[in-house]
């Protein structure tokens, strides 16, 4: 199973590293990353595997959101099913 | 494999275009609560609701977090209380309303529906007593919603029942005069009422339904408005395609949430209501969709045509996205709950008569419309009779939820706050229909051949 982590906020050093480290900490494997800077604004969408995640998925959602708050970023983690429902017939 | 463009589109819909699930509503049958002892009846109703829907709010919150999609309302709909209460007194029905309010507060939902009666052909003693209790019940409770079905295409219009509605609405307005007559915002009069509607104030659990059921109402006017804006200056058939595709995506999310809620709560899935339900938030308005389609202001000539096309495209797109569709399914046009409608009504572009015409081609009816507090009862009955006739003649659901705001006159406004929003008090034609209304009796069911 996969999930999508979206990260937005003012650009600063180490955003990708912090997000990736947090994923590694909970055994979440990064499958794909799309990242860009729009007028000093950092935007990243990360597709991750959560098959071997070490905590319940909804706890991971909170952990990532909290990490975002600590770094002035907005981080949302969503289960892949919402995207599959919307975009696959 | 998901692609980044699709992911971005979904995230934008939720974050920037106000996509949400408007309501997850659990329907609960109360037939097994029937008792000849009023206290026992109240106890059984309270226990049934609080046990059945104990986890409704918490499980919905888990789903919200898992999928990152807000579920705005968690609600309960019940077997029409007049069918359960039987011939208990009006005071007894008020006490049941208090029981429902207490149960709703206990489980943390924001509205409970079903304090109502089905009187399209005639009225039982229980229905009459419940109807008499409605104003006091609405004034003394916060979360209880009430509806009365006064007509159907098969039965015609019960004018004896309809003639009572003006008085009931005026009394509810008076009893809640200190809160801009909010009692009327929790009461709706129907024709052809659906038995599985998840939306308030008209939700109830129909007699042919399961013991319990999960019904979901989707939303997304902001998403449709944005898609129309992106489509630019295209032809109307292309625009219809854009709306259909968008409605499909919105409804798929509703279907996902409905299935997840059904499986987590162990309650069968009923229907997804394919609705475009606005909120007072700017960017979540059906009126702005119509204006985006090319009208200078909602209410302009051409509004009914645009709304008919929008409503049809929403249904066509949504119906393929869900295994079971029901409820009210269509665009809602509640004035107080839609920033664009509020603006159009305040500037005089949108009139009561235009709203009535619009209801002939979309979901529900005259909804959340504030009118002067001194509007005579018979005129309110006339408004209801007109609207209900549109439903009966066209084999569709129509309804009226008007607020004769006590002490307010045309040009004033009422403020309810939250999802109920605020509304300018609109002009009403006060030429009297009293003699017609007070004739009583039944308007015969319409013929359905010789269509013209």
Coordinates of C-alpha atoms in Angstrom, one line a residue:
Chain A
X1 CA 0.0 0.0 0.0
X2 CA 1.1 3.5 -0.7
X3 CA 0.5 6.9 0.8
X4 CA 1.1 10.5 -0.4
X5 CA 3.0 13.0 1.7
X6 CA 2.6 16.6 0.5
X7 CA 4.9 19.2 2.0
X8 CA 4.5 23.0 1.4
X9 CA 6.0 26.0 3.1
X10 CA 8.7 28.6 2.9
X11 CA 11.9 27.2 1.4
X12 CA 14.8 26.4 3.8
X13 CA 17.8 24.1 4.0
X14 CA 17.1 20.4 4.7
X15 CA 13.3 20.1 4.1
X16 CA 13.8 17.0 1.9
X17 CA 16.3 15.5 4.4
X18 CA 14.0 16.0 7.4
X19 CA 11.0 14.5 5.7
X20 CA 13.0 11.5 4.3
X21 CA 14.6 10.9 7.8
X22 CA 11.2 10.8 9.4
X23 CA 10.0 8.3 6.8
X24 CA 13.1 6.1 7.4
X25 CA 12.5 6.3 11.2
X26 CA 9.1 4.7 10.8
X27 CA 10.2 2.2 8.0
X28 CA 8.3 4.1 5.3
X29 CA 10.0 3.6 1.9
X30 CA 10.1 6.5 -0.6
X31 CA 8.8 5.4 -4.1
X32 CA 8.7 8.7 -6.0
X33 CA 9.3 12.4 -5.3
X34 CA 8.3 15.5 -7.2
X35 CA 9.7 18.8 -5.8
X36 CA 9.8 22.4 -7.0
X37 CA 10.3 25.9 -5.7
X38 CA 7.6 28.5 -6.6
X39 CA 8.6 32.1 -5.7
X40 CA 10.5 30.9 -2.6
X41 CA 7.7 28.5 -1.7
X42 CA 8.7 24.9 -1.3
X43 CA 6.3 22.3 -2.8
X44 CA 7.0 18.6 -2.6
X45 CA 4.8 15.5 -3.2
X46 CA 6.3 12.2 -2.0
X47 CA 4.8 8.8 -2.9
X48 CA 5.7 6.3 -0.2
X49 CA 5.3 2.6 0.5
X50 CA 3.6 1.9 3.9
X51 CA 3.5 -1.9 3.8
X52 CA 6.1 -2.2 6.6
X53 CA 5.3 0.9 8.5
X54 CA 6.2 0.5 12.2
X55 CA 3.3 2.5 13.7
X56 CA -0.4 2.7 12.8
X57 CA -0.9 4.8 9.7
X58 CA -3.1 7.4 11.4
X59 CA -0.3 7.9 14.0
X60 CA 2.2 8.5 11.2
X61 CA -0.2 11.1 9.8
X62 CA 0.0 13.0 13.1
X63 CA 3.7 12.5 13.4
X64 CA 4.4 14.1 10.0
X65 CA 1.9 16.9 10.6
X66 CA 3.6 17.7 14.0
X67 CA 7.1 17.6 12.3
X68 CA 5.7 20.1 9.8
X69 CA 4.5 22.5 12.5
X70 CA 7.9 22.4 14.2
X71 CA 9.5 23.4 10.9
X72 CA 6.9 26.0 9.7
X73 CA 5.7 23.6 7.0
X74 CA 2.4 22.2 6.1
X75 CA 2.6 18.4 5.8
X76 CA -0.4 16.3 4.9
X77 CA -0.2 12.5 4.6
X78 CA -3.1 10.7 2.8
X79 CA -3.8 7.1 2.0
X80 CA -3.5 6.2 -1.7
X81 CA -7.1 5.0 -1.9
X82 CA -8.5 8.5 -2.2
X83 CA -6.4 9.1 -5.3
X84 CA -7.1 5.7 -6.8
X85 CA -10.9 6.2 -6.2
X86 CA -10.8 9.6 -7.9
X87 CA -8.5 8.9 -10.9
X88 CA -9.0 5.1 -11.7
X89 CA -12.1 3.5 -13.0
Chain B
X1 CA 1.0 3.7 -10.2
X2 CA -0.3 7.1 -9.2
X3 CA 0.9 10.1 -11.1
X4 CA 1.9 13.4 -9.6
X5 CA -0.5 15.4 -11.7
X6 CA -3.5 13.4 -10.4
X7 CA -2.2 13.7 -6.8
X8 CA -1.8 17.4 -7.2
X9 CA -5.4 17.7 -8.6
X10 CA -6.9 15.9 -5.6
X11 CA -4.9 17.9 -3.1
X12 CA -5.9 21.2 -4.8
X13 CA -9.5 20.1 -4.7
X14 CA -9.4 19.5 -0.9
X15 CA -7.1 22.4 0.1
X16 CA -8.1 25.2 -2.3
X17 CA -11.5 24.3 -3.6
X18 CA -13.3 23.3 -0.5
X19 CA -13.9 19.6 -1.5
X20 CA -15.3 17.8 1.5
X21 CA -17.8 15.1 2.4
X22 CA -20.8 17.1 3.5
X23 CA -22.4 14.5 5.7
X24 CA -22.2 10.9 6.9
X25 CA -25.7 10.1 8.1
X26 CA -26.6 7.0 10.0
X27 CA -30.2 6.0 9.5
X28 CA -31.7 4.1 12.5
X29 CA -35.0 2.4 12.7
X30 CA -37.0 3.1 15.9
X31 CA -39.8 0.6 15.2
X32 CA -38.5 -1.8 17.9
X33 CA -38.8 1.1 20.5
X34 CA -42.6 1.3 20.3
X35 CA -44.2 1.1 23.7
X36 CA -47.6 2.1 25.2
X37 CA -45.7 3.7 28.1
X38 CA -44.2 7.1 27.3
X39 CA -41.3 6.9 29.7
X40 CA -40.4 3.4 28.4
X41 CA -40.6 4.7 24.8
X42 CA -38.2 7.6 25.6
X43 CA -35.8 5.3 27.3
X44 CA -35.8 2.8 24.4
X45 CA -35.3 5.6 21.8
X46 CA -32.4 7.1 23.8
X47 CA -30.7 3.7 24.2
X48 CA -31.2 2.7 20.6
X49 CA -29.7 5.9 19.2
X50 CA -26.8 6.2 21.7
X51 CA -25.8 2.5 21.2
X52 CA -26.3 2.4 17.4
X53 CA -24.4 5.6 16.7
X54 CA -21.9 5.5 19.6
X55 CA -18.9 5.3 17.3
X56 CA -20.2 7.3 14.4
X57 CA -18.3 10.5 15.1
X58 CA -15.0 8.8 16.2
X59 CA -14.9 6.4 13.2
X60 CA -15.6 9.3 10.8
X61 CA -12.7 11.2 12.4
X62 CA -10.5 8.2 11.7
X63 CA -11.6 8.2 8.0
X64 CA -11.0 11.9 7.8
X65 CA -7.4 11.5 9.0
X66 CA -6.7 8.4 6.9
X67 CA -7.8 10.0 3.6
X68 CA -7.1 13.6 4.4
X69 CA -10.7 14.6 3.4
X70 CA -12.9 16.6 5.9
X71 CA -16.2 15.1 6.8
X72 CA -18.1 18.2 7.8
X73 CA -21.2 16.7 9.5
X74 CA -21.9 13.5 11.2
X75 CA -25.7 13.0 11.7
X76 CA -28.4 10.6 12.5
X77 CA -31.8 10.1 10.8
X78 CA -34.7 8.3 12.4
X79 CA -37.9 6.6 11.6
X80 CA -40.5 9.4 11.4
X81 CA -41.3 9.9 15.1
X82 CA -45.1 10.1 14.5
X83 CA -45.0 6.4 13.4
X84 CA -43.3 5.5 16.6
X85 CA -45.1 7.7 19.1
X86 CA -48.6 6.9 17.9
X87 CA -51.3 8.8 19.6
X88 CA -49.3 10.2 22.5
X89 CA -50.1 13.9 23.3
X90 CA -48.4 16.9 21.7
X91 CA -46.7 17.5 25.1
X92 CA -45.4 13.9 24.9
X93 CA -44.0 14.5 21.5
X94 CA -42.1 17.6 22.8
X95 CA -40.6 15.3 25.5
X96 CA -39.5 12.9 22.8
X97 CA -37.8 15.8 21.0
X98 CA -35.9 16.5 24.2
X99 CA -34.8 12.8 24.3
X100 CA -33.6 13.0 20.7
X101 CA -31.7 16.2 21.5
X102 CA -30.0 14.6 24.6
X103 CA -29.1 11.5 22.6
X104 CA -27.6 13.6 19.8
X105 CA -25.5 15.6 22.3
X106 CA -24.4 12.5 23.9
X107 CA -22.9 11.0 20.7
X108 CA -21.5 14.3 19.5
X109 CA -23.4 14.7 16.2
X110 CA -24.5 18.1 15.0
X111 CA -28.1 17.3 13.9
X112 CA -30.6 14.5 14.3
X113 CA -33.5 14.3 11.9
X114 CA -36.8 12.4 11.8
X115 CA -39.0 14.4 14.1
X116 CA -41.7 14.3 11.4
X117 CA -44.8 12.9 9.8
X118 CA -45.9 11.6 6.4
X119 CA -49.3 13.1 5.7
X120 CA -49.5 13.3 1.9
X121 CA -52.9 11.6 1.8
X122 CA -54.3 12.0 5.3
X123 CA -53.4 12.6 8.9
X124 CA -53.4 10.1 11.7
X125 CA -53.9 11.3 15.3
X126 CA -50.2 10.7 16.0
X127 CA -49.2 12.8 13.0
X128 CA -51.6 15.6 14.0
X129 CA -50.2 15.6 17.6
X130 CA -46.6 15.6 16.4
X131 CA -47.3 18.5 14.0
X132 CA -48.8 20.5 16.8
X133 CA -45.7 19.9 18.9
X134 CA -43.2 21.0 16.2
X135 CA -42.8 24.7 17.1
X136 CA -42.2 24.1 20.8
X137 CA -40.0 21.1 20.0
X138 CA -37.8 23.2 17.7
X139 CA -37.7 26.1 20.2
X140 CA -36.6 24.0 23.1
X141 CA -34.0 21.8 21.4
X142 CA -30.9 22.6 19.5
X143 CA -30.1 19.6 17.3
X144 CA -33.5 18.2 16.4
X145 CA -34.7 18.7 12.8
X146 CA -38.2 18.2 11.6
X147 CA -40.0 17.5 8.3
X148 CA -43.5 16.9 7.1
X149 CA -44.4 15.4 3.7
X150 CA -47.7 17.0 2.6
X151 CA -47.9 15.7 -1.0
X152 CA -46.8 13.1 -3.5
X153 CA -47.4 12.6 -7.2
X154 CA -49.4 9.4 -6.4
X155 CA -51.5 10.9 -3.6
X156 CA -51.9 14.5 -4.6
X157 CA -51.7 17.3 -2.1
X158 CA -53.2 17.1 1.4
X159 CA -54.3 20.8 1.6
X160 CA -55.7 20.3 5.1
X161 CA -52.2 19.4 6.3
X162 CA -50.6 22.1 4.1
X163 CA -52.9 24.8 5.5
X164 CA -51.5 24.1 9.0
X165 CA -47.9 24.6 7.9
X166 CA -48.1 28.4 7.7
X167 CA -49.2 28.6 11.3
X168 CA -46.6 26.1 12.5
X169 CA -43.8 28.0 10.7
X170 CA -45.0 31.4 12.2
X171 CA -45.2 29.9 15.7
X172 CA -41.7 28.4 15.4
X173 CA -40.4 31.8 14.3
X174 CA -42.1 33.5 17.2
X175 CA -40.8 31.0 19.8
X176 CA -37.3 31.5 18.6
X177 CA -37.6 35.2 18.0
X178 CA -34.5 35.9 20.2
X179 CA -32.4 33.9 17.8
X180 CA -33.5 35.3 14.4
X181 CA -36.3 32.7 14.3
X182 CA -33.8 29.8 13.9
X183 CA -36.5 27.3 14.7
X184 CA -37.7 27.6 11.1
X185 CA -34.3 26.7 9.8
X186 CA -34.8 23.2 11.3
X187 CA -38.2 22.6 9.7
X188 CA -39.0 21.6 6.1
X189 CA -42.2 20.9 4.2
X190 CA -41.9 18.3 1.4
X191 CA -43.5 16.8 -1.6
X192 CA -42.3 13.4 -2.8
X193 CA -39.9 13.2 0.2
X194 CA -37.0 10.7 -0.3
X195 CA -36.7 8.0 2.3
X196 CA -32.9 7.9 2.3
X197 CA -31.9 11.6 2.3
X198 CA -28.8 12.2 4.4
X199 CA -29.2 16.0 4.4
X200 CA -30.9 18.1 7.1
X201 CA -33.4 19.4 7.9
X202 CA -35.3 16.8 5.9
X203 CA -33.4 13.5 6.7
X204 CA -35.4 10.6 8.1
X205 CA -35.1 6.8 8.0
X206 CA -37.8 5.5 5.6
X207 CA -40.1 2.6 6.5
X208 CA -38.6 0.3 3.8
X209 CA -35.0 0.7 5.0
X210 CA -32.7 -1.6 6.9
X211 CA -32.5 -1.6 10.6
X212 CA -29.5 0.7 10.3
X213 CA -27.9 2.3 7.2
X214 CA -25.1 4.6 6.2
X215 CA -25.9 7.3 3.7
X216 CA -23.4 9.9 2.5
X217 CA -23.8 13.3 1.0
X218 CA -21.0 14.7 -1.1
X219 CA -20.3 18.3 -1.9
X220 CA -17.9 20.3 -4.0
X221 CA -19.4 23.5 -5.6
X222 CA -15.9 25.0 -5.4
X223 CA -14.4 22.2 -7.4
X224 CA -17.0 22.5 -10.1
X225 CA -16.6 26.3 -10.2
X226 CA -12.8 26.0 -10.6
X227 CA -13.2 23.4 -13.4
X228 CA -15.6 25.7 -15.3
X229 CA -13.2 28.6 -14.9
X230 CA -10.3 26.5 -16.2
X231 CA -12.4 25.4 -19.2
X232 CA -12.5 29.0 -20.4
X233 CA -14.7 30.1 -23.3
X234 CA -15.9 26.7 -24.5
X235 CA -19.2 25.6 -26.0
X236 CA -22.0 24.3 -23.6
X237 CA -21.7 20.7 -24.6
X238 CA -18.0 20.8 -23.8
X239 CA -18.8 22.6 -20.5
X240 CA -21.3 19.8 -19.7
X241 CA -18.4 17.3 -20.2
X242 CA -16.2 19.2 -17.8
X243 CA -19.0 19.2 -15.1
X244 CA -19.7 15.5 -15.6
X245 CA -16.0 14.5 -15.2
X246 CA -15.7 16.7 -12.1
X247 CA -18.9 15.3 -10.5
X248 CA -17.6 11.8 -11.2
X249 CA -14.4 12.5 -9.2
X250 CA -16.3 14.1 -6.3
X251 CA -18.7 11.3 -6.1
X252 CA -16.0 8.6 -6.1
X253 CA -14.6 10.1 -2.9
X254 CA -18.1 10.0 -1.5
X255 CA -18.4 6.3 -2.4
X256 CA -15.0 5.6 -0.9
X257 CA -16.0 7.2 2.4
X258 CA -19.4 5.6 2.4
X259 CA -17.8 2.1 2.0
X260 CA -15.2 2.8 4.6
X261 CA -17.7 4.1 7.1
X262 CA -20.0 1.2 6.4
X263 CA -17.3 -1.4 7.0
X264 CA -15.9 0.3 10.1
X265 CA -19.3 0.8 11.8
X266 CA -20.6 -2.6 10.7
X267 CA -23.7 -0.9 9.2
X268 CA -24.8 -1.6 5.5
X269 CA -24.1 1.1 2.9
X270 CA -27.3 2.8 1.7
X271 CA -26.7 5.5 -0.9
X272 CA -24.5 8.3 -2.0
X273 CA -26.4 11.6 -2.5
X274 CA -25.0 13.3 -5.6
X275 CA -25.4 16.8 -4.3
X276 CA -23.7 20.1 -4.9
X277 CA -24.2 21.5 -1.4
X278 CA -22.8 25.0 -0.8
X279 CA -21.6 26.5 2.4
X280 CA -21.4 30.2 3.2
X281 CA -17.6 30.1 2.6
X282 CA -16.6 32.2 -0.5
X283 CA -15.6 29.7 -3.1
X284 CA -18.1 27.0 -2.1
X285 CA -21.2 28.5 -3.8
X286 CA -23.6 27.1 -6.4
X287 CA -24.5 30.7 -7.4
X288 CA -20.8 31.3 -8.4
X289 CA -20.9 28.2 -10.6
X290 CA -23.9 29.6 -12.5
X291 CA -22.1 33.0 -12.7
X292 CA -19.0 31.1 -13.9
X293 CA -21.1 29.6 -16.7
X294 CA -21.7 33.1 -18.0
X295 CA -24.4 34.9 -16.0
X296 CA -23.7 38.4 -14.8
X297 CA -25.5 37.6 -11.6
X298 CA -27.4 34.5 -10.3
X299 CA -31.1 35.3 -10.8
X300 CA -30.6 36.8 -14.2
X301 CA -32.7 35.4 -17.0
X302 CA -30.9 32.3 -18.2
X303 CA -30.3 31.1 -14.6
X304 CA -32.9 28.4 -14.8
X305 CA -31.4 27.1 -18.0
X306 CA -27.8 27.1 -16.6
X307 CA -29.0 25.4 -13.4
X308 CA -30.9 22.7 -15.4
X309 CA -27.8 21.9 -17.4
X310 CA -25.6 21.9 -14.3
X311 CA -28.0 19.6 -12.4
X312 CA -28.2 17.2 -15.3
X313 CA -24.4 17.0 -15.7
X314 CA -23.8 16.5 -12.0
X315 CA -26.2 13.5 -12.0
X316 CA -24.8 12.0 -15.2
X317 CA -21.2 12.3 -13.9
X318 CA -22.1 11.1 -10.4
X319 CA -24.3 8.2 -11.2
X320 CA -21.5 6.1 -12.7
X321 CA -19.2 6.8 -9.7
X322 CA -21.4 5.2 -7.1
X323 CA -23.1 1.8 -6.8
X324 CA -26.2 3.2 -5.2
X325 CA -27.4 6.8 -5.7
X326 CA -30.4 8.3 -3.8
X327 CA -31.5 11.0 -1.5
X328 CA -32.0 14.4 -3.0
X329 CA -29.2 14.2 -5.6
X330 CA -28.8 17.5 -7.4
X331 CA -27.6 21.1 -6.9
X332 CA -28.9 22.7 -3.7
X333 CA -29.8 26.4 -3.7
X334 CA -30.2 27.4 -0.1
X335 CA -30.0 31.2 0.0
X336 CA -28.5 31.7 3.5
X337 CA -25.9 28.9 3.0
X338 CA -24.5 30.2 -0.3
X339 CA -22.3 33.3 -0.5
X340 CA -23.3 34.0 -4.1
X341 CA -27.0 33.5 -3.5
X342 CA -26.8 35.9 -0.5
X343 CA -25.1 38.5 -2.6
X344 CA -27.6 38.0 -5.5
X345 CA -30.6 38.2 -3.2
X346 CA -29.2 41.3 -1.3
X347 CA -28.8 43.2 -4.6
X348 CA -32.3 42.2 -5.8
X349 CA -31.0 40.1 -8.8
X350 CA -32.5 37.0 -7.2
X351 CA -36.1 37.0 -6.3
X352 CA -38.4 34.5 -4.6
X353 CA -40.2 34.0 -7.9
X354 CA -37.0 33.2 -9.7
X355 CA -35.9 30.8 -7.0
X356 CA -39.3 29.0 -7.4
X357 CA -38.6 28.6 -11.2
X358 CA -35.1 27.3 -10.4
X359 CA -36.5 24.6 -8.1
X360 CA -38.3 23.1 -11.1
X361 CA -35.0 21.9 -12.5
X362 CA -32.8 21.2 -9.4
X363 CA -32.7 19.5 -6.1
X364 CA -35.0 20.3 -3.2
X365 CA -36.8 23.7 -3.3
X366 CA -37.2 27.0 -1.7
X367 CA -34.5 26.6 0.9
X368 CA -33.3 28.8 3.8
X369 CA -35.1 31.9 2.5
X370 CA -35.8 34.7 5.0
X371 CA -39.0 36.6 4.5
X372 CA -40.6 39.5 6.5
X373 CA -41.8 38.5 10.0
X374 CA -45.3 39.9 9.3
X375 CA -45.9 37.7 6.2
X376 CA -49.4 36.3 6.8
X377 CA -49.8 32.5 7.4
X378 CA -51.9 32.1 4.3
X379 CA -49.2 33.7 2.1
X380 CA -46.6 31.2 3.6
X381 CA -49.1 28.4 2.8
X382 CA -49.4 29.8 -0.7
X383 CA -45.6 29.8 -1.1
X384 CA -45.6 26.2 0.0
X385 CA -48.6 25.2 -2.2
X386 CA -46.8 26.6 -5.3
X387 CA -43.6 24.8 -4.6
X388 CA -45.2 21.5 -3.6
X389 CA -47.3 21.6 -6.8
X390 CA -44.0 21.9 -8.9
X391 CA -42.9 18.6 -7.3
X392 CA -46.2 16.8 -7.6
X393 CA -46.7 17.8 -11.2
X394 CA -43.1 17.0 -12.2
X395 CA -42.7 13.8 -10.2
X396 CA -39.8 15.2 -8.3
X397 CA -38.9 16.2 -4.7
X398 CA -39.6 19.8 -3.8
X399 CA -39.6 21.4 -0.4
X400 CA -39.9 24.7 1.5
X401 CA -37.8 25.9 4.3
X402 CA -38.7 29.6 4.8
X403 CA -37.9 31.8 7.8
X404 CA -40.5 34.5 8.5
X405 CA -38.0 36.3 10.7
X406 CA -39.9 37.8 13.7
X407 CA -39.7 41.6 13.8
X408 CA -37.7 41.8 10.6
X409 CA -38.8 43.5 7.4
X410 CA -37.6 43.4 3.8
X411 CA -34.0 44.6 3.5
X412 CA -33.0 43.5 7.1
X413 CA -31.0 40.3 7.5
X414 CA -30.9 37.3 9.7
X415 CA -27.7 35.7 11.0
X416 CA -27.6 32.0 12.1
X417 CA -23.9 31.5 11.9
X418 CA -22.1 28.3 11.0
X419 CA -23.3 26.2 8.0
X420 CA -26.8 27.8 8.3
X421 CA -25.2 31.2 7.3
X422 CA -27.1 34.5 7.0
X423 CA -29.8 35.8 4.7
X424 CA -31.3 39.0 3.5
X425 CA -35.0 39.3 4.2
X426 CA -36.6 39.0 0.8
X427 CA -39.6 40.7 -0.8
X428 CA -42.8 38.6 -0.7
X429 CA -45.9 39.2 -2.8
X430 CA -48.6 39.6 -0.1
X431 CA -51.7 39.4 -2.3
X432 CA -53.8 36.9 -0.3
X433 CA -54.4 33.3 -1.4
X434 CA -56.4 32.8 1.9
X435 CA -59.7 31.6 0.3
X436 CA -57.9 29.1 -1.9
X437 CA -55.8 27.7 0.9
X438 CA -58.7 27.5 3.4
X439 CA -60.9 25.5 1.1
X440 CA -59.1 22.5 2.5
X441 CA -59.5 19.0 1.1
X442 CA -57.1 17.2 -1.3
X443 CA -55.7 18.4 -4.6
X444 CA -56.1 15.2 -6.8
X445 CA -53.0 13.4 -8.0
X446 CA -52.0 14.7 -11.5
X447 CA -52.5 12.7 -14.7
X448 CA -49.3 11.4 -16.2
X449 CA -50.3 11.0 -19.8
X450 CA -51.2 13.9 -22.1
X451 CA -47.9 15.5 -21.2
X452 CA -47.7 19.2 -22.1

